[in-house]
Tab-separated table of C-alpha atoms in Angstrom:
chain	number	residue	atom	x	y	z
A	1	UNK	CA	18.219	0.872	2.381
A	2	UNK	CA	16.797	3.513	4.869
A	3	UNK	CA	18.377	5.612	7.373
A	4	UNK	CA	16.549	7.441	10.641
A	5	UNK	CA	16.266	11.340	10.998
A	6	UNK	CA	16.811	12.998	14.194
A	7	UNK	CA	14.690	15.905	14.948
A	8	UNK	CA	17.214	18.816	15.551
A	9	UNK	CA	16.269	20.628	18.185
A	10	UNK	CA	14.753	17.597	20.425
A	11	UNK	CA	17.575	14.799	19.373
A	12	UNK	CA	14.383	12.433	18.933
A	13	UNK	CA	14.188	9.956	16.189
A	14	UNK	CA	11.665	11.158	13.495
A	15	UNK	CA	8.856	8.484	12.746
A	16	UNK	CA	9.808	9.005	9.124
A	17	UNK	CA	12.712	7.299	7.744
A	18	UNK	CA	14.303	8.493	4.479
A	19	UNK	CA	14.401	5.776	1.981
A	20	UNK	CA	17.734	6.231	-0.069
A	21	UNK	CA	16.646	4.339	-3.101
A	22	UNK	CA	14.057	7.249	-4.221
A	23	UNK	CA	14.521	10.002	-1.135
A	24	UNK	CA	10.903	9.007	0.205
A	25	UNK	CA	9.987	9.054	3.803
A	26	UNK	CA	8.545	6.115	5.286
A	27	UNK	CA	6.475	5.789	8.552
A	28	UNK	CA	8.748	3.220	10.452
A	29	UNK	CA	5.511	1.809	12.171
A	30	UNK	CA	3.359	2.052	8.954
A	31	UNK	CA	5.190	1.458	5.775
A	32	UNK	CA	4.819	-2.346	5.323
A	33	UNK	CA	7.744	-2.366	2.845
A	34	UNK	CA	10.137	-0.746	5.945
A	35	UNK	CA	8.687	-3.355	8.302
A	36	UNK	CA	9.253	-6.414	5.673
A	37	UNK	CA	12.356	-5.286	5.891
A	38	UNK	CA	13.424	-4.874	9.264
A	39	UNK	CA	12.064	-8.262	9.635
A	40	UNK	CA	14.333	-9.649	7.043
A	41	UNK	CA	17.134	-8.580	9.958
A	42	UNK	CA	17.948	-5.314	8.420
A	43	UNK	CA	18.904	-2.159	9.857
A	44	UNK	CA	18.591	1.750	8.986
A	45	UNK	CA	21.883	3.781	8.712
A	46	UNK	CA	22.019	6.077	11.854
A	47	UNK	CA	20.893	9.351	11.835
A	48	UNK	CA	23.071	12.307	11.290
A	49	UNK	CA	23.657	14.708	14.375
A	50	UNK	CA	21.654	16.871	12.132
A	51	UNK	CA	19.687	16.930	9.549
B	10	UNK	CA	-41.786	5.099	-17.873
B	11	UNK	CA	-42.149	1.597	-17.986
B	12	UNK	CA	-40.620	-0.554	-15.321
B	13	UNK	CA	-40.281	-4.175	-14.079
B	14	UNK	CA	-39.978	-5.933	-10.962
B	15	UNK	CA	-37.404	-8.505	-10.736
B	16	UNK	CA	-37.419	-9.908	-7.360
B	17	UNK	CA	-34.455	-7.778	-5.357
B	18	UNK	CA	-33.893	-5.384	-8.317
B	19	UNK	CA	-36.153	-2.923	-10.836
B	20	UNK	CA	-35.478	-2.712	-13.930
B	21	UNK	CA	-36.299	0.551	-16.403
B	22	UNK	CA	-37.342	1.144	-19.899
B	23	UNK	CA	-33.819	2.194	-20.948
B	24	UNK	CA	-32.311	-1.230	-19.706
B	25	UNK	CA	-30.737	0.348	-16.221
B	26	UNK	CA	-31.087	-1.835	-13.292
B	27	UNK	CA	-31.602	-0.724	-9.481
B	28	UNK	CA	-30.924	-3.551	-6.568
B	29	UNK	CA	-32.914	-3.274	-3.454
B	30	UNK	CA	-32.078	-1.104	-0.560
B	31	UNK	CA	-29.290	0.494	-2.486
B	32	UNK	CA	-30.033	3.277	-4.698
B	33	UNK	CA	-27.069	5.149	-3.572
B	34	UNK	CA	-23.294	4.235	-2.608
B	35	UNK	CA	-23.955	0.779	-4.285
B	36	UNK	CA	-20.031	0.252	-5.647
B	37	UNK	CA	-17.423	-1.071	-3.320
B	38	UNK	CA	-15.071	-0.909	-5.906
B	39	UNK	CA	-13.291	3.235	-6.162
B	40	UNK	CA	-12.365	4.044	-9.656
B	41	UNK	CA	-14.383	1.785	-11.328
B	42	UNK	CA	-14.658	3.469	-14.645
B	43	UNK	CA	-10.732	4.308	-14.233
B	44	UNK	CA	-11.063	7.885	-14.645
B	45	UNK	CA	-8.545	8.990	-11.951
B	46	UNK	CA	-5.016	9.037	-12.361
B	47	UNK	CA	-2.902	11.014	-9.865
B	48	UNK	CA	0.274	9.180	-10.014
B	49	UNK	CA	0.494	8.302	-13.778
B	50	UNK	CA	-1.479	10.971	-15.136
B	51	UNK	CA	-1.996	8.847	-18.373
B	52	UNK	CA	1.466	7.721	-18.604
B	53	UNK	CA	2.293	3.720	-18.953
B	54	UNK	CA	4.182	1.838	-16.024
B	55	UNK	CA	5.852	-1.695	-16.010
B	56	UNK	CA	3.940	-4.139	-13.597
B	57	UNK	CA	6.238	-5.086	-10.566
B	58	UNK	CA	6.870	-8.118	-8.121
B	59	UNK	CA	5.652	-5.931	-5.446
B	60	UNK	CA	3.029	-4.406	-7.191
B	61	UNK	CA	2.176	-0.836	-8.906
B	62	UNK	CA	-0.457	1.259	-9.165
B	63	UNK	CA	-1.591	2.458	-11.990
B	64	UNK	CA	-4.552	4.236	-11.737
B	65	UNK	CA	-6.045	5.101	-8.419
B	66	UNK	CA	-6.381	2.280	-6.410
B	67	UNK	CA	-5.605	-0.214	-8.608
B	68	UNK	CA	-2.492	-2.194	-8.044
B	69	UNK	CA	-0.370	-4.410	-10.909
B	70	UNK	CA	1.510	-7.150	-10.007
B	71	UNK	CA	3.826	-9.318	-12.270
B	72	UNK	CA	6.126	-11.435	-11.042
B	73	UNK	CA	6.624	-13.632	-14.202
B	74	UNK	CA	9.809	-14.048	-16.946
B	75	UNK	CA	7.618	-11.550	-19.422
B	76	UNK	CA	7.037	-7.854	-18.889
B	77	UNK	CA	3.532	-6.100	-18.753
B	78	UNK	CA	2.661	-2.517	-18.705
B	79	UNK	CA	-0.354	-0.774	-17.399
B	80	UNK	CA	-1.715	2.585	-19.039
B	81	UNK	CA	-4.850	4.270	-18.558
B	82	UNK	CA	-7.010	4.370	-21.962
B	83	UNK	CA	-9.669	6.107	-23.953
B	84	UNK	CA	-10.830	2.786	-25.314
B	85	UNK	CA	-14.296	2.176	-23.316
B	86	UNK	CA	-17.736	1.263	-24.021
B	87	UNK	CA	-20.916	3.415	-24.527
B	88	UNK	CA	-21.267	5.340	-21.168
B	89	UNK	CA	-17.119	5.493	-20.233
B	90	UNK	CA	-14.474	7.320	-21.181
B	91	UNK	CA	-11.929	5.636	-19.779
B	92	UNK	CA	-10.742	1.936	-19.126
B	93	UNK	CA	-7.060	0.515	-17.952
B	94	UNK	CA	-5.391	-1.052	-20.209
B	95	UNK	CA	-2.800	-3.597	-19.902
B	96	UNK	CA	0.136	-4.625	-23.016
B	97	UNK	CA	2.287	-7.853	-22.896
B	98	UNK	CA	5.373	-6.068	-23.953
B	99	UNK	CA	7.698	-9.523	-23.283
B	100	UNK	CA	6.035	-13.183	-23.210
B	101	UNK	CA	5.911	-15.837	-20.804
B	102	UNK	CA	4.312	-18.608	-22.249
B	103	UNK	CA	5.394	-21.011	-19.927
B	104	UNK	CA	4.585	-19.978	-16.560
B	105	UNK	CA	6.162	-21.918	-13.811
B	106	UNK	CA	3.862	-23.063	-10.858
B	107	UNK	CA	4.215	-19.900	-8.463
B	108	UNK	CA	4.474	-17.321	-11.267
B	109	UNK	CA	1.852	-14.510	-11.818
B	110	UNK	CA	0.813	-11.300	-13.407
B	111	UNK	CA	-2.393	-9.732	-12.022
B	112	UNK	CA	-4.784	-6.616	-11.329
B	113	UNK	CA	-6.328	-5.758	-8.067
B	114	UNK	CA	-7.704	-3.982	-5.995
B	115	UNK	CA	-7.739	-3.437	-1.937
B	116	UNK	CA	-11.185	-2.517	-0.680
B	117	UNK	CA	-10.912	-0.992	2.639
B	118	UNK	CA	-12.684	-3.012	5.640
B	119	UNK	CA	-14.922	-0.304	7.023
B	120	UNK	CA	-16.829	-0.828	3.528
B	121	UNK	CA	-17.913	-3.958	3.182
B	122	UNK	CA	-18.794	-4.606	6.900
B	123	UNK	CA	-22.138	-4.762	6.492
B	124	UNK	CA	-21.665	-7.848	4.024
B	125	UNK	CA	-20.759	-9.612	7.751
B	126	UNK	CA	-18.250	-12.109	5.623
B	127	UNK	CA	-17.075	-14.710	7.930
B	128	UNK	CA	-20.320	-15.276	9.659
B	129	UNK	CA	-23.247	-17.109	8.914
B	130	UNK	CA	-25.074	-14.020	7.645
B	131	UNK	CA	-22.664	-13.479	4.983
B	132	UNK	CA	-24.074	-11.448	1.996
B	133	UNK	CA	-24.282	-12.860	-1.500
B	134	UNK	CA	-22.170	-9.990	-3.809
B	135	UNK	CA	-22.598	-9.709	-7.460
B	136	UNK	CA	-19.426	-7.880	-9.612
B	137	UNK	CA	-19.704	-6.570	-13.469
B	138	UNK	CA	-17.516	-5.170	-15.261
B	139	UNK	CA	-16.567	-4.469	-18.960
B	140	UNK	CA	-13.566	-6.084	-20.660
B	141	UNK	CA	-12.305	-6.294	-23.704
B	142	UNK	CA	-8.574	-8.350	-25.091
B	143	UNK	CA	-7.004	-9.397	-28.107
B	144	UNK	CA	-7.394	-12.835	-27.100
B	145	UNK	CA	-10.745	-15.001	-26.417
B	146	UNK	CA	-11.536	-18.209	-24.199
B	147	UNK	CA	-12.446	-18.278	-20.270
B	148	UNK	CA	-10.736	-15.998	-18.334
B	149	UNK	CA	-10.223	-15.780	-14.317
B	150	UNK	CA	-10.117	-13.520	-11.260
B	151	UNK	CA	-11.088	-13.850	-7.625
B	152	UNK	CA	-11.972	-12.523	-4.239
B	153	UNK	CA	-9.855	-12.747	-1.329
B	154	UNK	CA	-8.958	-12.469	2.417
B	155	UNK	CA	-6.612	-10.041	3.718
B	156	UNK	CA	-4.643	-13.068	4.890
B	157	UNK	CA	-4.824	-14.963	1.809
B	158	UNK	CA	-6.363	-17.967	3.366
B	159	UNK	CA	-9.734	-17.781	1.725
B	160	UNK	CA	-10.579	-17.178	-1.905
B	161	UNK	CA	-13.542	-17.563	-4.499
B	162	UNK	CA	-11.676	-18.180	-7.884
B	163	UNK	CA	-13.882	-17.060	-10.780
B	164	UNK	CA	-14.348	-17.392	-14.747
B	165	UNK	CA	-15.570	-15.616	-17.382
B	166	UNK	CA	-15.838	-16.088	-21.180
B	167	UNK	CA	-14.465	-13.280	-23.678
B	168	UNK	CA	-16.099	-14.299	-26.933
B	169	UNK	CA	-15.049	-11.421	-29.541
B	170	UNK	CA	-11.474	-10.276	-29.592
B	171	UNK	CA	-11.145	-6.756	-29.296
B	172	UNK	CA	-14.616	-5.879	-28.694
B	173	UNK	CA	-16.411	-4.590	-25.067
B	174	UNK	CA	-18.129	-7.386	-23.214
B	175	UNK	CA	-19.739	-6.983	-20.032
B	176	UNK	CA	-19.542	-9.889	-17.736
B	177	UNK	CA	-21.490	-10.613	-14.111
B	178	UNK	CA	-20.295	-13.021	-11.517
B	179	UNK	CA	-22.537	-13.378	-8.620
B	180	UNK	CA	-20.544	-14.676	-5.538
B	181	UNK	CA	-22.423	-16.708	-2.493
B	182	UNK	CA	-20.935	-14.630	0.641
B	183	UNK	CA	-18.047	-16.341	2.371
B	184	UNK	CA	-19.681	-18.245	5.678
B	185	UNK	CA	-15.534	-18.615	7.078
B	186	UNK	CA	-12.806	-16.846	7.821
B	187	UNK	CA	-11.815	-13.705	8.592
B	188	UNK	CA	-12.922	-10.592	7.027
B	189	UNK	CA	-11.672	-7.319	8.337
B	190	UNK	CA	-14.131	-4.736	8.740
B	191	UNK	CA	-11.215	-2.030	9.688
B	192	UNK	CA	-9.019	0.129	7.882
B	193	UNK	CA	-7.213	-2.530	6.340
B	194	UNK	CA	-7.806	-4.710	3.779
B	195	UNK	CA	-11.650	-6.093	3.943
B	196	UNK	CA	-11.237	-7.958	0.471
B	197	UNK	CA	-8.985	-8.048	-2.778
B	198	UNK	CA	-10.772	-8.225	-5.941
B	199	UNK	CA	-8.651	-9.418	-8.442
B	200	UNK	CA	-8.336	-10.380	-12.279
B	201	UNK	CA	-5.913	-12.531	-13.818
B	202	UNK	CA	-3.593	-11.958	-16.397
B	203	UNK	CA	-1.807	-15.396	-16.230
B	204	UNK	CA	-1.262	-17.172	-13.075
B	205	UNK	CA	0.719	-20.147	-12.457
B	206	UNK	CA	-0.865	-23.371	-10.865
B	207	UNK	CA	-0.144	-22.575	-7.392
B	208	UNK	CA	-2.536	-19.552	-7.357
B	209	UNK	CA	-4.942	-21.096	-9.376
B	210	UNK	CA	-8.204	-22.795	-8.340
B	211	UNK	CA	-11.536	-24.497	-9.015
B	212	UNK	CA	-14.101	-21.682	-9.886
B	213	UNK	CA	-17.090	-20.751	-8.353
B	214	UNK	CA	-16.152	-22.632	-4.686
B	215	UNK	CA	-14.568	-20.988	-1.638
B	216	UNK	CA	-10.921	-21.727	-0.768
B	217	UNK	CA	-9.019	-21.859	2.300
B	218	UNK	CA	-6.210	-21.284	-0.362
B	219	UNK	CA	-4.327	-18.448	-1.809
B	220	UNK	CA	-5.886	-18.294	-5.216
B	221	UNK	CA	-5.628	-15.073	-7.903
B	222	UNK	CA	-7.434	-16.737	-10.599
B	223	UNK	CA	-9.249	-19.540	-11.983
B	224	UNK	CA	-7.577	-23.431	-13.048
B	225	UNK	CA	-7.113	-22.932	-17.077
B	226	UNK	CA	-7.472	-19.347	-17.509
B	227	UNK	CA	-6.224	-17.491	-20.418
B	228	UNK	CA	-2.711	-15.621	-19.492
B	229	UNK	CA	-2.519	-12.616	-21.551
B	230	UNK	CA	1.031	-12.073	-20.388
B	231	UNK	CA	1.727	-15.553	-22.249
B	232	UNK	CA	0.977	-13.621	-25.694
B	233	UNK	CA	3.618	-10.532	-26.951
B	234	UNK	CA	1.821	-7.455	-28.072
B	235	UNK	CA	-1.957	-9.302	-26.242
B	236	UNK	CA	-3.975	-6.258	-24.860
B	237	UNK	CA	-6.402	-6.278	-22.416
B	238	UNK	CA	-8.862	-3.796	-20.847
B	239	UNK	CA	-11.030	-3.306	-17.949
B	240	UNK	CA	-13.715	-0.689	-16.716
B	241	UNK	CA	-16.815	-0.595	-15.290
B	242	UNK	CA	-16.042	-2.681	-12.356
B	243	UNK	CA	-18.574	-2.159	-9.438
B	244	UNK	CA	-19.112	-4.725	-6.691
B	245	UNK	CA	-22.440	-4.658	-4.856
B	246	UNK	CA	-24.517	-6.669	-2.636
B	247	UNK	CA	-27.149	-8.705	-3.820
B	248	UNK	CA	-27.752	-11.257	-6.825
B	249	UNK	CA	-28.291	-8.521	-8.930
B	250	UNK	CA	-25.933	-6.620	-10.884
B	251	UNK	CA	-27.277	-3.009	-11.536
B	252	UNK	CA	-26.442	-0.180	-13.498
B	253	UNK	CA	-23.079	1.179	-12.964
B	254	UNK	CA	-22.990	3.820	-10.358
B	255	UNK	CA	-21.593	6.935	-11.928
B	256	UNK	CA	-20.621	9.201	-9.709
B	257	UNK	CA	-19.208	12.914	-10.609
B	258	UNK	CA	-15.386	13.211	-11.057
B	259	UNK	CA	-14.897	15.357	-7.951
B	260	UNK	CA	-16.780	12.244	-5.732
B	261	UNK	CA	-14.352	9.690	-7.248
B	262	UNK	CA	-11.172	12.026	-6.833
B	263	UNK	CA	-12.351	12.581	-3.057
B	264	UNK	CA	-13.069	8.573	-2.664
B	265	UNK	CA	-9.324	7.944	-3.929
B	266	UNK	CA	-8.209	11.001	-1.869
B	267	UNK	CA	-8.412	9.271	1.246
B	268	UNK	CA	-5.309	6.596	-0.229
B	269	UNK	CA	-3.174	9.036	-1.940
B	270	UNK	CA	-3.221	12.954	-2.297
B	271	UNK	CA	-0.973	15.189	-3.953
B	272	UNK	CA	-0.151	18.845	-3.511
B	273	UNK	CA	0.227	18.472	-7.850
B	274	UNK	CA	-2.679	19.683	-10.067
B	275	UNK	CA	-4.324	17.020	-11.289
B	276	UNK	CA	-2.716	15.742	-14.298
B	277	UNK	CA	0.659	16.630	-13.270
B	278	UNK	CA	2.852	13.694	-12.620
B	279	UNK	CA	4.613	14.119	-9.274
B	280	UNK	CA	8.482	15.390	-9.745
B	281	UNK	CA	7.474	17.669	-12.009
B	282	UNK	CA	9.036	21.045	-12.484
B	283	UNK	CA	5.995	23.197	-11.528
B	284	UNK	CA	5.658	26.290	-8.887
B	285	UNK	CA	1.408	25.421	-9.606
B	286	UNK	CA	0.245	24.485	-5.885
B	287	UNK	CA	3.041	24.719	-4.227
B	288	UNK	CA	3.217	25.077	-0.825
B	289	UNK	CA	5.334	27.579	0.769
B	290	UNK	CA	6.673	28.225	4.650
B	291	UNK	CA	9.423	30.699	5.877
B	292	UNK	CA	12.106	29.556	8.527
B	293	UNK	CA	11.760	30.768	11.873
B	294	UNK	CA	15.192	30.892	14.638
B	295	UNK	CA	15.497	27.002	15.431
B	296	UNK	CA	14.387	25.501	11.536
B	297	UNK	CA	12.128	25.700	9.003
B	298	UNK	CA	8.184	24.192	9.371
B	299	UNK	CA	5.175	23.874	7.529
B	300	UNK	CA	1.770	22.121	8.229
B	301	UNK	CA	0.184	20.331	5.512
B	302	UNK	CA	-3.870	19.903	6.137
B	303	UNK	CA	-4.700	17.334	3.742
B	304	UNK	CA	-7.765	17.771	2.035
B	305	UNK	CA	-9.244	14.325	2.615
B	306	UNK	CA	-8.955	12.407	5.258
B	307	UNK	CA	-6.920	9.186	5.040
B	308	UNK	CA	-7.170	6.213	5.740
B	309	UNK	CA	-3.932	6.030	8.147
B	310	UNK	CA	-1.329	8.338	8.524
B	311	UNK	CA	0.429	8.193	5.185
B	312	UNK	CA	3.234	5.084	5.326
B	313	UNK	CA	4.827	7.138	2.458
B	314	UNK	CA	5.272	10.338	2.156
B	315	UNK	CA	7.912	12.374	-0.350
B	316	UNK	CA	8.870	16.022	-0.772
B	317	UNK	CA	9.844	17.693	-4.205
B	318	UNK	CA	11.761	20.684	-4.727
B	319	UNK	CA	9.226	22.948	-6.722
B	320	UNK	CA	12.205	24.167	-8.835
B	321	UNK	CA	14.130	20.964	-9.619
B	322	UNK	CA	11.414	18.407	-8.977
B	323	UNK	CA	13.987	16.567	-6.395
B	324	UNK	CA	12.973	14.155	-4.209
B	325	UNK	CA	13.551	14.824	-0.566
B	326	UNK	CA	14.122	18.479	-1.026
B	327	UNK	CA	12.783	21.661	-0.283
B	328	UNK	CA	13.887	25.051	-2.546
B	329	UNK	CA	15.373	27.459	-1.161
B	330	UNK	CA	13.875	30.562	-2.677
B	331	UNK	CA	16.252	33.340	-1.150
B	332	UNK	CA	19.641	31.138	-2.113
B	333	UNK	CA	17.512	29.340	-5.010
B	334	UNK	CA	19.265	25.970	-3.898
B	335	UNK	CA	17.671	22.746	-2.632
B	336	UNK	CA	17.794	21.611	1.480
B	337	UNK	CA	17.166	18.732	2.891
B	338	UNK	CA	13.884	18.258	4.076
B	339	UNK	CA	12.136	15.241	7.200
B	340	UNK	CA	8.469	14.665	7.871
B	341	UNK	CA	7.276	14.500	11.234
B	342	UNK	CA	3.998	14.434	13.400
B	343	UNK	CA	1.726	13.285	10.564
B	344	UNK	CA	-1.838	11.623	10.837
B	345	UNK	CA	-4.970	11.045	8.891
B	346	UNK	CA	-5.335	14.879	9.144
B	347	UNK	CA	-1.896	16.105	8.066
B	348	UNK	CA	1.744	16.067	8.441
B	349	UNK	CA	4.425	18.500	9.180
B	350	UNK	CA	7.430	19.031	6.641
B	351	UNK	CA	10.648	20.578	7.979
B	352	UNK	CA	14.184	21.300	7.424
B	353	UNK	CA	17.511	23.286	9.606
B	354	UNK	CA	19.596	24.759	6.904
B	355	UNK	CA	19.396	28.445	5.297
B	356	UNK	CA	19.110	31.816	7.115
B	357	UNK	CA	16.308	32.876	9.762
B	358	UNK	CA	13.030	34.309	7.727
B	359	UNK	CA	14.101	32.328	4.567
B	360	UNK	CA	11.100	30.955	2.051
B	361	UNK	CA	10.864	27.614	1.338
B	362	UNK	CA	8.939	26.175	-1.534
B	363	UNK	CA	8.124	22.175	-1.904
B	364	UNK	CA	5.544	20.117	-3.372
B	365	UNK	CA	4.324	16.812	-2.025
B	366	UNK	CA	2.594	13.597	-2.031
B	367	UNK	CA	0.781	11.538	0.686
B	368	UNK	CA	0.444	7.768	-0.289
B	369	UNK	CA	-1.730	6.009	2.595
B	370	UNK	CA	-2.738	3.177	0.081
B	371	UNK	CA	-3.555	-0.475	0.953
């Protein structure tokens, strides 16, 4: 499971996602494990209005 | 000094063998002689589906009913100090047809591209390497595609149980395919530890298969308590296998560097509890943010990236060292170069204190 960060001063999405299983950030273009994922149909959890 | 010629090598009095044209930077294989460890530091791991490394740049996979672990070792022969060494801690003596246990590893593209694979002027490679197991008979590996869709199975022959035997292979260059000569995968090299039938093939014959070993190799994850080791790999062009290219500690570190740094000393396992390198930055009005500079350059921008708290060794926190507790911390704007760790909470002109590691690994 991942879930997207939200920069807090410019609202953006990070390109880092925070992997719950271990707390690890994972490039959401690079990480080959994220994109495996995604592809399986799965989403990240939202991002909190801050982090 | 005596030496002799050989055709495409020269060989010295003291047995050591030079190739032609490539004195220096002969080894496409990192971490040949398994001396760096920056994510185990010595410790064992368990061999996973989705593969593990163990030590620098060298990737377990086992995906069997047994268990295997992977530990870095003093056992070695004359000239190394270290070797990896791999324990069948649970049996599978029956693998099923798709089943497999395996070492590899992922040479980058931009360093075999002058062995022009997939073209008629493909380069003829030779690998060594020094192995030792509890078990004897002919055992397999083989070279691969990024895609998987072409593979050289290969054998060898361990005659001795529990004694260092150094083996040569020398592989006719692959004519087909596709070879990438970028900073992705060029070619897996990769040595069975029992594969099932599916990933199995004739030796010594290119594939348009997926194949991690050899038809009737020996699967040391088939045996409880079978060991085996491995050091001294080095692949290099030519017919010709030649000495093994040492290179100093601080070279190798460097070479793996560019797949995985840590802000750790060596020998520290990430997570630990350690203030020893630590980086520090002090929030500012809108949050706190710190520039990394990593000291190699990598490969890609890291795809994995995780902050400790120096204090706890917590994953995905940064220390607070005014309150003493841990914040959340994010990673942004990171590249080959660097990356940029950050967090919102605590006071204006707080210190924050982290550790980190950078894994831009194939």
């Amino acid at each position: 499971m991942y879930k997207l960060i939200k920069d807090p001063i410019t609202g953006e999405i990070l390109e880092y996602a925070l992997r719950l299983s271990d707390n690890s950030f994972v490039h959401r273009e690079l990480n080959n494990e994220y994109l495996k994922w995604l592809a399986e149909g799965n989403t990240p959890e939202p991002a909190d209005e801050q982090n | 000094m005596s030496v002799s010629y050989g055709g495409d090598s020269i060989t010295f009095a003291d047995g050591s063998v030079n190739s032609s044209g490539f004195i220096g930077n002969r080894n496409r294989i990192i971490n040949g002689a398994m001396v760096v460890d920056q994510r185990n530091a010595g410790a064992s791991v368990t061999l996973t589906s989705g593969g593990v490394l163990t030590v620098d740049r060298w990737q377990g996979f086992e995906d069997t009913d047994g268990v295997m672990t992977a530990q870095q070792d003093t056992s070695a022969p004359t000239g190394f100090v270290n070797s990896l060494k791999f324990t069948t801690t649970t049996a599978d003596a029956t693998l099923s047809a798709a089943q497999f246990s395996l070492i590899q590893q992922r040479i980058e593209g931009t360093n075999i591209y002058d062995l022009a694979w997939g073209t008629a002027s493909a380069a003829t490679v030779t690998l060594s390497f020094w192995v030792r197991s509890s078990l004897t008979g002919t055992f397999g590996g083989a070279l691969r595609n990024s895609a998987s869709n072409r593979s050289y199975p290969f054998t060898y022959t361990i005659s001795v149980a529990d004694t260092w035997e150094q083996k040569t292979i020398t592989i006719a260059g692959d004519t087909s395919g596709t070879w990438l000569t970028t900073t992705g995968t060029g070619m897996n090299v990769a040595f069975g530890l029992g594969v099932g039938s599916t990933n199995s093939g004739t030796a010594g014959a290119w594939a348009g298969s997926t194949f991690y070993s050899a038809t009737g190799a020996t699967s040391v994850i088939g045996t409880l308590n079978a060991t085996f080791y491995i050091t001294g790999v080095q692949l290099e062009r030519g017919s010709t296998a030649s000495s093994f290219e040492y290179r100093s500690y601080g070279t190798e570190l460097a070479l793996c560097q560019r797949y995985y740094e840590k802000s750790y000393a060596q020998g520290t396992v990430p997570g630990t509890i350690t203030t020893t390198n630590q980086m520090q930055g002090i929030r500012g009005n809108g949050m706190f943010v710190s520039r990394v500079f990593f000291k190699v350059t990598k490969r890609a921008a890291p795809g994995t990236i995780t902050i400790y708290s120096s204090t706890t060794g917590t994953s995905g926190k940064v220390n607070n060292a005014n309150s003493g507790s841990d914040e959340n911390s994010s990673v942004n704007d990171s590249g080959d170069g660097g990356m940029q760790v950050q967090g919102t909470t605590g006071s204006i002109s707080d210190t924050y204190r982290y550790q980190w590691i950078a894994d831009s690994e194939l």
